[in-house]
């Protein structure tokens, strides 16, 4: 099995679609701050003959999507060939619910995921910034009719009829739909700030899913998962889903929260209190909490080896490495008035502990 470098998944190498576009601050900020890791990877391999040619490009301002999207049909059935059960981050370099992908195409990919869970025991973690499109498509019976047909075809193709297992295999393959979402597919939305939370969490609540989760990465501001400014009366229950929560209870319908700061050369810092608040909200509501990373920046408490500096004040010593321009506060353009001392020492050296504790809770088995 190919291990993923993403802490909350086992594999991130099933990427049957390519291409995307920026839609919110998590994709990149003013002055070209931050940026999408997938966009950077795509631009790096965008020359003629390389896998992302036509989907991204390198510009004077950095990597950019071209707006083109496409399906890599030769990669669609890869999870059905992987025999060891795994958590798979589905399409880690694109977005299943980009408007450029027709609904029937994404339904076919859902059919593959259903069959792969059924035959191989895989669990698929799907993440989108386009929660409105996800809600619309997954509440459409036609979408599920296509997904179920494709799932059945894949299952029957891989069952040995000589062993008389075909009837048994089909008998346990359910007909999935809005009132019966498949158990092996977790659906999540990215929420980097309160504006995006208020926009996307209500759509997630109305999406049929075995597990609903949030990726608060890069975390760019404080978040109240209850979304108190949302008029929940506008989001009635649909297709047998749980009733929409009253104000102040939104987090109770979330099954998992992942939190992380930004990495990369233009990373924006995450205020430690933003992560602490989400940890505490999850603890209060009994929601599994996973702290993925600090990113490039971390509070001083995680820098025990910062020992000395030169007379010019330009160099700080961290263990055996010396870093230029590490300061005990953020630069002016990234400054937060009430921020504690924040150090830029890089993702690899800072670790994953929040207040001295590593948080690795997952749906169904908190730890």
mmCIF file of N, CA and C in Angstrom, residues 291-358:
data_model
loop_
_atom_site.group_PDB
_atom_site.id
_atom_site.type_symbol
_atom_site.label_atom_id
_atom_site.label_comp_id
_atom_site.label_asym_id
_atom_site.label_seq_id
_atom_site.Cartn_x
_atom_site.Cartn_y
_atom_site.Cartn_z
ATOM 1 N N UNK A 291 -6.217 16.951 15.177
ATOM 2 C CA UNK A 291 -5.348 18.100 14.920
ATOM 3 C C UNK A 291 -4.253 17.654 13.962
ATOM 4 N N UNK A 292 -4.345 18.115 12.731
ATOM 5 C CA UNK A 292 -3.464 17.628 11.661
ATOM 6 C C UNK A 292 -2.075 18.243 11.718
ATOM 7 N N UNK A 293 -1.993 19.566 11.898
ATOM 8 C CA UNK A 293 -0.687 20.207 11.858
ATOM 9 C C UNK A 293 -0.794 21.673 12.271
ATOM 10 N N UNK A 294 0.339 22.222 12.697
ATOM 11 C CA UNK A 294 0.441 23.671 12.895
ATOM 12 C C UNK A 294 0.721 24.369 11.575
ATOM 13 N N UNK A 295 1.357 23.683 10.654
ATOM 14 C CA UNK A 295 1.790 24.322 9.424
ATOM 15 C C UNK A 295 3.163 24.945 9.608
ATOM 16 N N UNK A 296 3.426 26.014 8.888
ATOM 17 C CA UNK A 296 4.730 26.661 8.953
ATOM 18 C C UNK A 296 4.950 27.399 10.272
ATOM 19 N N UNK A 297 3.856 27.920 10.859
ATOM 20 C CA UNK A 297 3.949 28.770 12.041
ATOM 21 C C UNK A 297 3.494 28.014 13.287
ATOM 22 N N UNK A 298 4.123 28.309 14.407
ATOM 23 C CA UNK A 298 3.722 27.662 15.655
ATOM 24 C C UNK A 298 3.983 28.596 16.830
ATOM 25 N N UNK A 299 3.217 28.459 17.910
ATOM 26 C CA UNK A 299 3.473 29.300 19.086
ATOM 27 C C UNK A 299 4.791 28.933 19.755
ATOM 28 N N UNK A 300 5.319 29.881 20.541
ATOM 29 C CA UNK A 300 6.622 29.700 21.149
ATOM 30 C C UNK A 300 6.729 28.482 22.045
ATOM 31 N N UNK A 301 5.617 28.035 22.623
ATOM 32 C CA UNK A 301 5.654 26.869 23.509
ATOM 33 C C UNK A 301 6.115 25.615 22.792
ATOM 34 N N UNK A 302 5.998 25.597 21.442
ATOM 35 C CA UNK A 302 6.445 24.442 20.667
ATOM 36 C C UNK A 302 7.882 24.597 20.185
ATOM 37 N N UNK A 303 8.560 25.620 20.645
ATOM 38 C CA UNK A 303 9.932 25.891 20.203
ATOM 39 C C UNK A 303 10.881 25.878 21.401
ATOM 40 N N UNK A 304 10.997 24.773 22.096
ATOM 41 C CA UNK A 304 11.818 24.751 23.319
ATOM 42 C C UNK A 304 13.303 24.923 23.048
ATOM 43 N N UNK A 305 13.710 24.731 21.798
ATOM 44 C CA UNK A 305 15.135 24.765 21.502
ATOM 45 C C UNK A 305 15.595 26.103 20.934
ATOM 46 N N UNK A 306 14.709 27.107 20.905
ATOM 47 C CA UNK A 306 15.152 28.438 20.507
ATOM 48 C C UNK A 306 16.017 28.964 21.648
ATOM 49 N N UNK A 307 17.310 29.112 21.398
ATOM 50 C CA UNK A 307 18.234 29.343 22.492
ATOM 51 C C UNK A 307 18.880 30.730 22.491
ATOM 52 N N UNK A 308 19.309 31.198 21.349
ATOM 53 C CA UNK A 308 20.101 32.425 21.352
ATOM 54 C C UNK A 308 19.944 33.127 20.019
ATOM 55 N N UNK A 309 20.474 34.337 19.947
ATOM 56 C CA UNK A 309 20.473 35.068 18.697
ATOM 57 C C UNK A 309 21.747 35.898 18.611
ATOM 58 N N UNK A 310 22.105 36.296 17.414
ATOM 59 C CA UNK A 310 23.309 37.083 17.224
ATOM 60 C C UNK A 310 23.061 38.516 17.657
ATOM 61 N N UNK A 311 24.114 39.322 17.683
ATOM 62 C CA UNK A 311 23.973 40.708 18.105
ATOM 63 C C UNK A 311 23.057 41.499 17.180
ATOM 64 N N UNK A 312 22.995 41.114 15.921
ATOM 65 C CA UNK A 312 22.132 41.835 14.985
ATOM 66 C C UNK A 312 20.672 41.464 15.161
ATOM 67 N N UNK A 313 20.403 40.355 15.831
ATOM 68 C CA UNK A 313 19.021 39.938 16.028
ATOM 69 C C UNK A 313 18.409 39.301 14.810
ATOM 70 N N UNK A 314 19.233 38.997 13.789
ATOM 71 C CA UNK A 314 18.690 38.468 12.542
ATOM 72 C C UNK A 314 18.669 36.953 12.502
ATOM 73 N N UNK A 315 19.352 36.309 13.422
ATOM 74 C CA UNK A 315 19.435 34.850 13.352
ATOM 75 C C UNK A 315 19.074 34.229 14.698
ATOM 76 N N UNK A 316 18.223 33.232 14.644
ATOM 77 C CA UNK A 316 17.887 32.459 15.839
ATOM 78 C C UNK A 316 18.357 31.043 15.638
ATOM 79 N N UNK A 317 18.753 30.387 16.704
ATOM 80 C CA UNK A 317 19.270 29.031 16.603
ATOM 81 C C UNK A 317 18.223 28.056 17.128
ATOM 82 N N UNK A 318 17.876 27.055 16.302
ATOM 83 C CA UNK A 318 16.891 26.042 16.675
ATOM 84 C C UNK A 318 17.589 24.701 16.581
ATOM 85 N N UNK A 319 17.865 24.101 17.715
ATOM 86 C CA UNK A 319 18.616 22.845 17.721
ATOM 87 C C UNK A 319 19.908 23.014 16.913
ATOM 88 N N UNK A 320 20.088 22.181 15.917
ATOM 89 C CA UNK A 320 21.305 22.250 15.116
ATOM 90 C C UNK A 320 21.127 23.070 13.836
ATOM 91 N N UNK A 321 19.959 23.668 13.645
ATOM 92 C CA UNK A 321 19.706 24.418 12.414
ATOM 93 C C UNK A 321 19.615 25.901 12.717
ATOM 94 N N UNK A 322 20.052 26.712 11.801
ATOM 95 C CA UNK A 322 19.918 28.162 11.931
ATOM 96 C C UNK A 322 18.965 28.666 10.858
ATOM 97 N N UNK A 323 18.097 29.570 11.257
ATOM 98 C CA UNK A 323 17.096 30.100 10.334
ATOM 99 C C UNK A 323 17.204 31.624 10.285
ATOM 100 N N UNK A 324 17.170 32.156 9.106
ATOM 101 C CA UNK A 324 17.135 33.603 8.953
ATOM 102 C C UNK A 324 15.701 34.098 9.127
ATOM 103 N N UNK A 325 15.580 35.261 9.675
ATOM 104 C CA UNK A 325 14.289 35.964 9.715
ATOM 105 C C UNK A 325 13.210 35.237 10.507
ATOM 106 N N UNK A 326 13.574 34.473 11.504
ATOM 107 C CA UNK A 326 12.585 33.948 12.434
ATOM 108 C C UNK A 326 12.437 34.987 13.533
ATOM 109 N N UNK A 327 11.265 35.499 13.703
ATOM 110 C CA UNK A 327 11.047 36.555 14.679
ATOM 111 C C UNK A 327 10.015 36.105 15.702
ATOM 112 N N UNK A 328 10.012 36.735 16.886
ATOM 113 C CA UNK A 328 9.029 36.344 17.895
ATOM 114 C C UNK A 328 7.647 36.926 17.656
ATOM 115 N N UNK A 329 7.413 37.495 16.517
ATOM 116 C CA UNK A 329 6.077 37.956 16.163
ATOM 117 C C UNK A 329 5.948 37.902 14.639
ATOM 118 N N UNK A 330 4.742 37.907 14.170
ATOM 119 C CA UNK A 330 4.517 37.826 12.741
ATOM 120 C C UNK A 330 4.862 39.140 12.064
ATOM 121 N N UNK A 331 5.188 39.083 10.773
ATOM 122 C CA UNK A 331 5.477 40.298 10.035
ATOM 123 C C UNK A 331 4.222 41.155 9.951
ATOM 124 N N UNK A 332 4.398 42.443 9.640
ATOM 125 C CA UNK A 332 3.288 43.402 9.709
ATOM 126 C C UNK A 332 2.082 42.968 8.888
ATOM 127 N N UNK A 333 2.345 42.450 7.678
ATOM 128 C CA UNK A 333 1.216 42.116 6.813
ATOM 129 C C UNK A 333 0.461 40.883 7.302
ATOM 130 N N UNK A 334 1.059 40.116 8.217
ATOM 131 C CA UNK A 334 0.398 38.936 8.754
ATOM 132 C C UNK A 334 0.054 39.101 10.225
ATOM 133 N N UNK A 335 0.223 40.300 10.744
ATOM 134 C CA UNK A 335 0.072 40.499 12.184
ATOM 135 C C UNK A 335 -1.390 40.389 12.617
ATOM 136 N N UNK A 336 -1.580 39.762 13.785
ATOM 137 C CA UNK A 336 -2.886 39.701 14.440
ATOM 138 C C UNK A 336 -2.719 40.389 15.779
ATOM 139 N N UNK A 337 -3.550 41.372 16.061
ATOM 140 C CA UNK A 337 -3.314 42.248 17.207
ATOM 141 C C UNK A 337 -3.119 41.496 18.516
ATOM 142 N N UNK A 338 -3.920 40.465 18.736
ATOM 143 C CA UNK A 338 -3.840 39.778 20.021
ATOM 144 C C UNK A 338 -3.073 38.461 19.929
ATOM 145 N N UNK A 339 -2.254 38.339 18.891
ATOM 146 C CA UNK A 339 -1.542 37.077 18.692
ATOM 147 C C UNK A 339 -0.403 36.913 19.684
ATOM 148 N N UNK A 340 -0.169 35.680 20.134
ATOM 149 C CA UNK A 340 1.016 35.410 20.941
ATOM 150 C C UNK A 340 2.239 35.380 20.035
ATOM 151 N N UNK A 341 3.413 35.206 20.621
ATOM 152 C CA UNK A 341 4.601 35.037 19.796
ATOM 153 C C UNK A 341 4.425 33.810 18.915
ATOM 154 N N UNK A 342 4.650 33.997 17.630
ATOM 155 C CA UNK A 342 4.515 32.900 16.675
ATOM 156 C C UNK A 342 5.815 32.794 15.891
ATOM 157 N N UNK A 343 6.313 31.590 15.777
ATOM 158 C CA UNK A 343 7.585 31.349 15.124
ATOM 159 C C UNK A 343 7.384 30.567 13.839
ATOM 160 N N UNK A 344 8.160 30.909 12.836
ATOM 161 C CA UNK A 344 8.112 30.160 11.584
ATOM 162 C C UNK A 344 9.324 29.226 11.541
ATOM 163 N N UNK A 345 9.085 27.981 11.840
ATOM 164 C CA UNK A 345 10.183 27.015 11.837
ATOM 165 C C UNK A 345 9.922 25.855 10.881
ATOM 166 N N UNK A 346 8.780 25.851 10.207
ATOM 167 C CA UNK A 346 8.514 24.823 9.211
ATOM 168 C C UNK A 346 7.710 23.655 9.746
ATOM 169 N N UNK A 347 6.866 23.097 8.901
ATOM 170 C CA UNK A 347 5.949 22.029 9.291
ATOM 171 C C UNK A 347 6.665 20.800 9.845
ATOM 172 N N UNK A 348 7.769 20.404 9.241
ATOM 173 C CA UNK A 348 8.403 19.145 9.606
ATOM 174 C C UNK A 348 8.952 19.162 11.030
ATOM 175 N N UNK A 349 9.377 20.333 11.519
ATOM 176 C CA UNK A 349 10.045 20.374 12.807
ATOM 177 C C UNK A 349 9.124 20.739 13.958
ATOM 178 N N UNK A 350 7.924 21.189 13.654
ATOM 179 C CA UNK A 350 7.089 21.708 14.737
ATOM 180 C C UNK A 350 6.258 20.631 15.429
ATOM 181 N N UNK A 351 5.955 19.536 14.728
ATOM 182 C CA UNK A 351 5.131 18.497 15.337
ATOM 183 C C UNK A 351 3.645 18.784 15.232
ATOM 184 N N UNK A 352 2.839 17.944 15.912
ATOM 185 C CA UNK A 352 1.385 18.024 15.769
ATOM 186 C C UNK A 352 0.682 18.176 17.115
ATOM 187 N N UNK A 353 1.379 18.568 18.126
ATOM 188 C CA UNK A 353 0.759 18.640 19.446
ATOM 189 C C UNK A 353 0.106 20.000 19.679
ATOM 190 N N UNK A 354 -1.097 19.953 20.243
ATOM 191 C CA UNK A 354 -1.823 21.145 20.649
ATOM 192 C C UNK A 354 -1.866 21.153 22.169
ATOM 193 N N UNK A 355 -1.223 22.134 22.774
ATOM 194 C CA UNK A 355 -1.089 22.187 24.235
ATOM 195 C C UNK A 355 -0.517 20.885 24.782
ATOM 196 N N UNK A 356 0.466 20.356 24.073
ATOM 197 C CA UNK A 356 1.174 19.177 24.538
ATOM 198 C C UNK A 356 0.506 17.851 24.254
ATOM 199 N N UNK A 357 -0.636 17.867 23.559
ATOM 200 C CA UNK A 357 -1.395 16.635 23.293
ATOM 201 C C UNK A 357 -1.570 16.448 21.791
ATOM 202 N N UNK A 358 -1.367 15.223 21.329
ATOM 203 C CA UNK A 358 -1.627 14.888 19.932
ATOM 204 C C UNK A 358 -3.046 14.353 19.813
#
